[in-house]
Amino acid sequence: MSKGSKKSTLSLAALGAVARRFRALADPTRLALIQELMQGERTVGALHAAVGTSQANASKQLAALAAEGVLARRREGVYAYYRIADPSIHALCELVCDSLARRHQDAWAQVAQEVGA
Amino acid sequence: MSKGSKKSTLSLAALGAVARRFRALADPTRLALIQELMQGERTVGALHAAVGTSQANASKQLAALAAEGVLARRREGVYAYYRIADPSIHALCELVCDSLARRHQDAWAQVAQEVGA
DNA sequence: TGGCAATATCCCCATGTGGTGATATTCCTA
DNA sequence: TAGGAATATCACCACATGGGGATATTGCCA
């Protein structure tokens, strides 16, 4: 079980940590919250209004993202301002979006080819 | 509901697709299978032995990853060879690993600072 | 201090899903 | 063609989790 010997083989614990990070991003509501935060710091109220979910759910999902280190929270009086804490989030979402776009493009091309043939 | 006017705002459907892609990577067993496949094409038998899960579960998880476009399958007689179909997987995992490593490093630094103070 | 607004937490439910054992399917070979 | 090995599928269970309503907590202001 000593993991460090091989060059890039991760232990089960490390795989679990990576999985939890991915799981934090594996929900449309949380992605919508993150997308809103791409434009800058926002309060819980503004976020739950923009995303269209309940205040309770927005607070819960934001807390989950903050617990995973994806977001950071700042208190200012009654307001709680959330912001993106992990700069890699941008690159992650871009990578996935590009991959999905290419996949859809390929699917279209294949359909066109089949129809044309 | 039509929100496509802004430049980089994704629709709910698009967010769902991105979420499903992330969800495919949000499991330690599936990540272990992918990690094994980083070294090249493998059969289901070799993968379930290397990862340490049951044959049924390995087959199910591999099928799920293939359905999401992450993996591709090739039949050769009785054997089913799986391989990584989406090249962005490497970059995705590297990004997350680097981010987690930096986070742990920062946590250590903070502990050291608190102890030293 | 009383009241209101913003946020977090608690309880509950419905659904999704990882895992397993048993079974079906498919293909090779003797 | 019969048997066996590799893979996929099915039925099922246990559990995690997204979501909502109600409520608690906190801080501001009149």
mmCIF file of C-alpha atoms (C1' of nucleotides) in Angstrom:
data_model
loop_
_atom_site.group_PDB
_atom_site.id
_atom_site.type_symbol
_atom_site.label_atom_id
_atom_site.label_comp_id
_atom_site.label_asym_id
_atom_site.label_seq_id
_atom_site.Cartn_x
_atom_site.Cartn_y
_atom_site.Cartn_z
ATOM 1 C CA MET A 1 0.000 0.000 0.000
ATOM 2 C CA SER A 2 2.980 2.342 0.197
ATOM 3 C CA LYS A 3 2.123 4.551 -2.698
ATOM 4 C CA GLY A 4 5.090 6.714 -3.423
ATOM 5 C CA SER A 5 7.223 4.134 -5.194
ATOM 6 C CA LYS A 6 5.634 4.267 -8.645
ATOM 7 C CA LYS A 7 5.796 7.462 -10.575
ATOM 8 C CA SER A 8 2.183 8.655 -10.814
ATOM 9 C CA THR A 9 0.045 5.969 -9.134
ATOM 10 C CA LEU A 10 -2.257 7.526 -6.559
ATOM 11 C CA SER A 11 -3.309 5.798 -3.344
ATOM 12 C CA LEU A 12 -6.933 5.024 -2.583
ATOM 13 C CA ALA A 13 -7.044 7.961 -0.175
ATOM 14 C CA ALA A 14 -5.727 10.330 -2.838
ATOM 15 C CA LEU A 15 -8.222 8.978 -5.353
ATOM 16 C CA GLY A 16 -10.948 9.614 -2.797
ATOM 17 C CA ALA A 17 -9.858 13.225 -2.415
ATOM 18 C CA VAL A 18 -9.839 13.721 -6.172
ATOM 19 C CA ALA A 19 -13.260 12.084 -6.400
ATOM 20 C CA ARG A 20 -14.682 14.416 -3.759
ATOM 21 C CA ARG A 21 -13.356 17.404 -5.669
ATOM 22 C CA PHE A 22 -15.008 16.215 -8.862
ATOM 23 C CA ARG A 23 -18.206 15.402 -6.969
ATOM 24 C CA ALA A 24 -18.388 19.006 -5.750
ATOM 25 C CA LEU A 25 -18.644 20.068 -9.395
ATOM 26 C CA ALA A 26 -21.045 17.283 -10.376
ATOM 27 C CA ASP A 27 -24.320 19.129 -9.916
ATOM 28 C CA PRO A 28 -26.127 21.631 -12.166
ATOM 29 C CA THR A 29 -27.171 23.882 -9.297
ATOM 30 C CA ARG A 30 -23.644 24.125 -7.912
ATOM 31 C CA LEU A 31 -22.282 24.748 -11.406
ATOM 32 C CA ALA A 32 -24.815 27.527 -11.882
ATOM 33 C CA LEU A 33 -23.717 29.105 -8.608
ATOM 34 C CA ILE A 34 -20.081 28.875 -9.686
ATOM 35 C CA GLN A 35 -20.922 30.324 -13.076
ATOM 36 C CA GLU A 36 -22.563 33.294 -11.377
ATOM 37 C CA LEU A 37 -19.503 33.746 -9.176
ATOM 38 C CA MET A 38 -17.273 33.860 -12.264
ATOM 39 C CA GLN A 39 -18.375 37.496 -12.569
ATOM 40 C CA GLY A 40 -17.255 38.269 -9.042
ATOM 41 C CA GLU A 41 -18.237 38.130 -5.400
ATOM 42 C CA ARG A 42 -21.962 37.724 -4.667
ATOM 43 C CA THR A 43 -24.215 37.400 -1.625
ATOM 44 C CA VAL A 44 -26.329 34.325 -0.920
ATOM 45 C CA GLY A 45 -29.475 36.274 -1.677
ATOM 46 C CA ALA A 46 -28.251 37.459 -5.063
ATOM 47 C CA LEU A 47 -27.076 33.957 -5.921
ATOM 48 C CA HIS A 48 -30.247 32.130 -4.976
ATOM 49 C CA ALA A 49 -32.265 34.682 -6.915
ATOM 50 C CA ALA A 50 -30.050 34.450 -9.991
ATOM 51 C CA VAL A 51 -29.899 30.660 -10.015
ATOM 52 C CA GLY A 52 -33.551 30.162 -9.149
ATOM 53 C CA THR A 53 -33.272 27.770 -6.228
ATOM 54 C CA SER A 54 -34.483 28.179 -2.658
ATOM 55 C CA GLN A 55 -32.500 30.201 -0.155
ATOM 56 C CA ALA A 56 -31.964 27.134 2.027
ATOM 57 C CA ASN A 57 -30.619 25.071 -0.846
ATOM 58 C CA ALA A 58 -28.354 27.843 -2.076
ATOM 59 C CA SER A 59 -26.873 28.241 1.397
ATOM 60 C CA LYS A 60 -26.358 24.490 1.688
ATOM 61 C CA GLN A 61 -24.682 24.064 -1.703
ATOM 62 C CA LEU A 62 -22.487 27.129 -1.181
ATOM 63 C CA ALA A 63 -21.385 25.777 2.192
ATOM 64 C CA ALA A 64 -20.551 22.433 0.564
ATOM 65 C CA LEU A 65 -18.460 24.125 -2.113
ATOM 66 C CA ALA A 66 -16.668 26.193 0.523
ATOM 67 C CA ALA A 67 -15.983 23.069 2.597
ATOM 68 C CA GLU A 68 -14.311 21.525 -0.457
ATOM 69 C CA GLY A 69 -12.127 24.585 -0.912
ATOM 70 C CA VAL A 70 -13.755 25.589 -4.184
ATOM 71 C CA LEU A 71 -15.322 28.760 -2.732
ATOM 72 C CA ALA A 72 -14.435 31.152 0.080
ATOM 73 C CA ARG A 73 -16.810 33.097 2.318
ATOM 74 C CA ARG A 74 -16.587 36.619 3.695
ATOM 75 C CA ARG A 75 -18.948 38.010 6.311
ATOM 76 C CA GLU A 76 -19.982 41.643 6.146
ATOM 77 C CA GLY A 77 -22.710 42.467 8.606
ATOM 78 C CA VAL A 78 -25.774 40.445 7.751
ATOM 79 C CA TYR A 79 -24.458 39.533 4.319
ATOM 80 C CA ALA A 80 -22.299 36.564 3.370
ATOM 81 C CA TYR A 81 -20.194 37.139 0.285
ATOM 82 C CA TYR A 82 -18.999 34.073 -1.584
ATOM 83 C CA ARG A 83 -16.199 34.041 -4.142
ATOM 84 C CA ILE A 84 -14.225 31.483 -6.128
ATOM 85 C CA ALA A 85 -11.242 30.402 -4.050
ATOM 86 C CA ASP A 86 -9.688 27.851 -6.399
ATOM 87 C CA PRO A 87 -8.428 29.437 -9.630
ATOM 88 C CA SER A 88 -8.225 26.025 -11.319
ATOM 89 C CA ILE A 89 -12.030 25.944 -11.486
ATOM 90 C CA HIS A 90 -11.989 28.112 -14.593
ATOM 91 C CA ALA A 91 -9.631 25.795 -16.439
ATOM 92 C CA LEU A 92 -11.545 22.709 -15.298
ATOM 93 C CA CYS A 93 -14.877 23.953 -16.620
ATOM 94 C CA GLU A 94 -13.282 25.154 -19.844
ATOM 95 C CA LEU A 95 -11.675 21.781 -20.439
ATOM 96 C CA VAL A 96 -14.958 19.948 -19.932
ATOM 97 C CA CYS A 97 -16.892 22.416 -22.073
ATOM 98 C CA ASP A 98 -14.407 22.117 -24.928
ATOM 99 C CA SER A 99 -14.444 18.347 -24.709
ATOM 100 C CA LEU A 100 -18.241 18.208 -24.770
ATOM 101 C CA ALA A 101 -18.402 20.685 -27.649
ATOM 102 C CA ARG A 102 -15.971 18.592 -29.665
ATOM 103 C CA ARG A 103 -17.932 15.453 -28.847
ATOM 104 C CA HIS A 104 -21.186 17.004 -30.045
ATOM 105 C CA GLN A 105 -19.463 18.282 -33.146
ATOM 106 C CA ASP A 106 -18.154 14.798 -33.890
ATOM 107 C CA ALA A 107 -21.604 13.312 -33.343
ATOM 108 C CA TRP A 108 -23.073 15.809 -35.787
ATOM 109 C CA ALA A 109 -20.391 15.063 -38.346
ATOM 110 C CA GLN A 110 -21.082 11.349 -38.064
ATOM 111 C CA VAL A 111 -24.815 11.847 -38.488
ATOM 112 C CA ALA A 112 -24.201 14.033 -41.532
ATOM 113 C CA GLN A 113 -21.906 11.404 -43.004
ATOM 114 C CA GLU A 114 -24.429 8.618 -42.442
ATOM 115 C CA VAL A 115 -27.217 10.661 -43.976
ATOM 116 C CA GLY A 116 -25.075 11.642 -46.916
ATOM 117 C CA ALA A 117 -23.965 8.062 -47.601
ATOM 118 C CA MET B 1 -35.925 31.320 -19.819
ATOM 119 C CA SER B 2 -33.887 32.047 -22.942
ATOM 120 C CA LYS B 3 -30.602 33.122 -21.502
ATOM 121 C CA GLY B 4 -28.212 32.594 -24.355
ATOM 122 C CA SER B 5 -27.771 36.327 -24.936
ATOM 123 C CA LYS B 6 -24.745 36.715 -22.670
ATOM 124 C CA LYS B 7 -21.419 35.527 -23.965
ATOM 125 C CA SER B 8 -20.417 32.645 -21.722
ATOM 126 C CA THR B 9 -23.559 31.856 -19.731
ATOM 127 C CA LEU B 10 -24.463 28.201 -20.111
ATOM 128 C CA SER B 11 -28.040 26.976 -20.243
ATOM 129 C CA LEU B 12 -29.429 24.589 -17.686
ATOM 130 C CA ALA B 13 -29.129 21.733 -20.178
ATOM 131 C CA ALA B 14 -25.481 22.541 -20.824
ATOM 132 C CA LEU B 15 -24.802 22.756 -17.100
ATOM 133 C CA GLY B 16 -26.421 19.345 -16.751
ATOM 134 C CA ALA B 17 -24.115 17.879 -19.382
ATOM 135 C CA VAL B 18 -21.075 19.352 -17.668
ATOM 136 C CA ALA B 19 -22.323 18.034 -14.333
ATOM 137 C CA ARG B 20 -22.731 14.520 -15.755
ATOM 138 C CA ARG B 21 -19.189 14.635 -17.088
ATOM 139 C CA PHE B 22 -17.855 15.637 -13.675
ATOM 140 C CA ARG B 23 -20.028 13.012 -11.992
ATOM 141 C CA ALA B 24 -18.459 10.314 -14.142
ATOM 142 C CA LEU B 25 -15.125 11.193 -12.549
ATOM 143 C CA ALA B 26 -16.527 11.569 -9.036
ATOM 144 C CA ASP B 27 -15.876 8.041 -7.778
ATOM 145 C CA PRO B 28 -12.669 6.432 -6.448
ATOM 146 C CA THR B 29 -13.278 3.126 -8.225
ATOM 147 C CA ARG B 30 -13.821 4.780 -11.596
ATOM 148 C CA LEU B 31 -10.757 6.972 -11.049
ATOM 149 C CA ALA B 32 -8.702 3.868 -10.252
ATOM 150 C CA LEU B 33 -9.908 2.243 -13.483
ATOM 151 C CA ILE B 34 -8.991 5.380 -15.429
ATOM 152 C CA GLN B 35 -5.613 5.529 -13.728
ATOM 153 C CA GLU B 36 -4.937 1.947 -14.796
ATOM 154 C CA LEU B 37 -5.959 2.794 -18.340
ATOM 155 C CA MET B 38 -3.474 5.683 -18.386
ATOM 156 C CA GLN B 39 -0.847 3.007 -19.103
ATOM 157 C CA GLY B 40 -2.760 1.752 -22.109
ATOM 158 C CA GLU B 41 -5.566 -0.508 -23.242
ATOM 159 C CA ARG B 42 -6.692 -3.185 -20.769
ATOM 160 C CA THR B 43 -9.319 -5.957 -20.608
ATOM 161 C CA VAL B 44 -12.119 -5.995 -18.047
ATOM 162 C CA GLY B 45 -10.494 -8.945 -16.309
ATOM 163 C CA ALA B 46 -7.148 -7.223 -15.950
ATOM 164 C CA LEU B 47 -8.809 -4.026 -14.720
ATOM 165 C CA HIS B 48 -11.027 -5.637 -12.097
ATOM 166 C CA ALA B 49 -8.032 -7.584 -10.818
ATOM 167 C CA ALA B 50 -5.783 -4.520 -10.701
ATOM 168 C CA VAL B 51 -8.353 -2.277 -9.043
ATOM 169 C CA GLY B 52 -9.633 -4.905 -6.644
ATOM 170 C CA THR B 53 -13.357 -4.704 -7.284
ATOM 171 C CA SER B 54 -15.773 -7.372 -8.478
ATOM 172 C CA GLN B 55 -16.065 -8.292 -12.152
ATOM 173 C CA ALA B 56 -19.685 -7.161 -12.258
ATOM 174 C CA ASN B 57 -18.896 -3.782 -10.749
ATOM 175 C CA ALA B 58 -15.901 -3.220 -13.011
ATOM 176 C CA SER B 59 -18.017 -3.982 -16.062
ATOM 177 C CA LYS B 60 -20.759 -1.641 -14.862
ATOM 178 C CA GLN B 61 -18.452 1.270 -14.085
ATOM 179 C CA LEU B 62 -16.540 0.839 -17.346
ATOM 180 C CA ALA B 63 -19.797 0.835 -19.271
ATOM 181 C CA ALA B 64 -20.857 4.011 -17.478
ATOM 182 C CA LEU B 65 -17.583 5.731 -18.361
ATOM 183 C CA ALA B 66 -17.920 4.613 -21.976
ATOM 184 C CA ALA B 67 -21.501 5.894 -22.115
ATOM 185 C CA GLU B 68 -20.207 9.299 -21.009
ATOM 186 C CA GLY B 69 -17.579 9.294 -23.749
ATOM 187 C CA VAL B 70 -14.662 9.091 -21.330
ATOM 188 C CA LEU B 71 -13.683 5.577 -22.417
ATOM 189 C CA ALA B 72 -13.992 3.570 -25.635
ATOM 190 C CA ARG B 73 -14.456 -0.176 -25.994
ATOM 191 C CA ARG B 74 -13.011 -2.624 -28.498
ATOM 192 C CA ARG B 75 -14.166 -6.224 -28.820
ATOM 193 C CA GLU B 76 -11.650 -8.909 -29.675
ATOM 194 C CA GLY B 77 -13.112 -12.366 -29.379
ATOM 195 C CA VAL B 78 -14.174 -12.973 -25.805
ATOM 196 C CA TYR B 79 -12.182 -10.019 -24.524
ATOM 197 C CA ALA B 80 -13.344 -6.426 -24.199
ATOM 198 C CA TYR B 81 -10.524 -3.896 -24.357
ATOM 199 C CA TYR B 82 -11.175 -0.483 -22.822
ATOM 200 C CA ARG B 83 -9.105 2.614 -23.489
ATOM 201 C CA ILE B 84 -9.262 6.322 -22.690
ATOM 202 C CA ALA B 85 -11.251 8.054 -25.410
ATOM 203 C CA ASP B 86 -11.180 11.636 -24.132
ATOM 204 C CA PRO B 87 -7.659 13.097 -24.068
ATOM 205 C CA SER B 88 -8.773 15.916 -21.775
ATOM 206 C CA ILE B 89 -9.012 13.416 -18.918
ATOM 207 C CA HIS B 90 -5.282 13.643 -18.306
ATOM 208 C CA ALA B 91 -5.352 17.406 -17.992
ATOM 209 C CA LEU B 92 -8.460 17.317 -15.792
ATOM 210 C CA CYS B 93 -6.927 14.932 -13.284
ATOM 211 C CA GLU B 94 -3.642 16.829 -13.301
ATOM 212 C CA LEU B 95 -5.400 20.110 -12.610
ATOM 213 C CA VAL B 96 -7.286 18.641 -9.660
ATOM 214 C CA CYS B 97 -4.203 16.912 -8.288
ATOM 215 C CA ASP B 98 -2.149 20.100 -8.469
ATOM 216 C CA SER B 99 -4.925 22.092 -6.828
ATOM 217 C CA LEU B 100 -5.270 19.582 -3.984
ATOM 218 C CA ALA B 101 -1.503 19.422 -3.509
ATOM 219 C CA ARG B 102 -1.311 23.198 -3.278
ATOM 220 C CA ARG B 103 -4.206 23.218 -0.837
ATOM 221 C CA HIS B 104 -2.513 20.690 1.429
ATOM 222 C CA GLN B 105 0.708 22.628 1.208
ATOM 223 C CA ASP B 106 -1.072 25.807 2.241
ATOM 224 C CA ALA B 107 -2.746 23.989 5.123
ATOM 225 C CA TRP B 108 0.640 22.769 6.307
ATOM 226 C CA ALA B 109 2.105 26.240 6.031
ATOM 227 C CA GLN B 110 -0.727 27.684 8.089
ATOM 228 C CA VAL B 111 -0.314 25.030 10.779
ATOM 229 C CA ALA B 112 3.424 25.714 10.898
ATOM 230 C CA GLN B 113 2.772 29.444 11.211
ATOM 231 C CA GLU B 114 0.243 28.945 14.023
ATOM 232 C CA VAL B 115 2.601 26.626 15.887
ATOM 233 C CA GLY B 116 5.502 28.995 15.408
ATOM 234 C CA ALA B 117 3.517 32.003 16.602
ATOM 235 C "C1'" DT C 1 -35.065 46.989 23.020
ATOM 236 C "C1'" DG C 2 -38.202 45.275 19.451
ATOM 237 C "C1'" DG C 3 -38.565 44.046 14.944
ATOM 238 C "C1'" DC C 4 -36.979 42.961 10.479
ATOM 239 C "C1'" DA C 5 -33.901 41.043 7.049
ATOM 240 C "C1'" DA C 6 -30.148 37.792 5.677
ATOM 241 C "C1'" DT C 7 -28.214 33.526 6.473
ATOM 242 C "C1'" DA C 8 -27.628 28.953 8.431
ATOM 243 C "C1'" DT C 9 -29.445 24.746 10.318
ATOM 244 C "C1'" DC C 10 -32.751 20.977 11.163
ATOM 245 C "C1'" DC C 11 -35.989 17.483 9.657
ATOM 246 C "C1'" DC C 12 -37.951 14.956 6.220
ATOM 247 C "C1'" DC C 13 -38.682 12.822 1.655
ATOM 248 C "C1'" DA C 14 -37.711 11.134 -2.987
ATOM 249 C "C1'" DT C 15 -34.312 9.759 -5.943
ATOM 250 C "C1'" DG C 16 -29.900 8.181 -7.592
ATOM 251 C "C1'" DT C 17 -26.268 5.086 -7.214
ATOM 252 C "C1'" DG C 18 -22.273 2.081 -5.807
ATOM 253 C "C1'" DG C 19 -21.865 -2.624 -4.667
ATOM 254 C "C1'" DT C 20 -22.892 -7.689 -4.750
ATOM 255 C "C1'" DG C 21 -24.496 -12.296 -6.117
ATOM 256 C "C1'" DA C 22 -26.814 -14.738 -9.581
ATOM 257 C "C1'" DT C 23 -27.731 -15.309 -14.197
ATOM 258 C "C1'" DA C 24 -27.616 -14.496 -19.239
ATOM 259 C "C1'" DT C 25 -24.883 -13.906 -23.362
ATOM 260 C "C1'" DT C 26 -21.101 -14.562 -26.400
ATOM 261 C "C1'" DC C 27 -17.177 -16.588 -28.251
ATOM 262 C "C1'" DC C 28 -13.377 -19.860 -28.413
ATOM 263 C "C1'" DT C 29 -11.775 -24.539 -28.331
ATOM 264 C "C1'" DA C 30 -11.488 -29.479 -27.663
ATOM 265 C "C1'" DT D 1 -21.522 -29.754 -30.598
ATOM 266 C "C1'" DA D 2 -20.539 -29.513 -25.585
ATOM 267 C "C1'" DG D 3 -18.076 -27.146 -22.255
ATOM 268 C "C1'" DG D 4 -15.782 -23.406 -20.345
ATOM 269 C "C1'" DA D 5 -14.099 -18.733 -19.912
ATOM 270 C "C1'" DA D 6 -14.878 -13.633 -20.373
ATOM 271 C "C1'" DT D 7 -18.168 -10.175 -20.219
ATOM 272 C "C1'" DA D 8 -22.671 -8.039 -19.639
ATOM 273 C "C1'" DT D 9 -27.044 -7.734 -17.410
ATOM 274 C "C1'" DC D 10 -30.528 -8.239 -13.749
ATOM 275 C "C1'" DA D 11 -32.583 -7.892 -9.105
ATOM 276 C "C1'" DC D 12 -31.743 -6.115 -4.975
ATOM 277 C "C1'" DC D 13 -29.935 -3.581 -0.890
ATOM 278 C "C1'" DA D 14 -27.784 0.103 1.708
ATOM 279 C "C1'" DC D 15 -26.609 4.545 1.613
ATOM 280 C "C1'" DA D 16 -25.633 9.207 0.120
ATOM 281 C "C1'" DT D 17 -27.659 13.299 -1.374
ATOM 282 C "C1'" DG D 18 -30.369 17.126 -3.683
ATOM 283 C "C1'" DG D 19 -34.390 19.561 -2.529
ATOM 284 C "C1'" DG D 20 -38.082 21.954 0.288
ATOM 285 C "C1'" DG D 21 -40.431 23.878 4.394
ATOM 286 C "C1'" DA D 22 -39.930 25.374 8.959
ATOM 287 C "C1'" DT D 23 -37.114 27.242 12.306
ATOM 288 C "C1'" DA D 24 -32.994 29.066 14.649
ATOM 289 C "C1'" DT D 25 -29.344 32.470 14.612
ATOM 290 C "C1'" DT D 26 -27.247 36.740 13.788
ATOM 291 C "C1'" DG D 27 -26.717 41.571 12.971
ATOM 292 C "C1'" DC D 28 -28.702 46.049 11.658
ATOM 293 C "C1'" DC D 29 -31.743 49.901 12.550
ATOM 294 C "C1'" DA D 30 -35.714 52.678 14.226
#
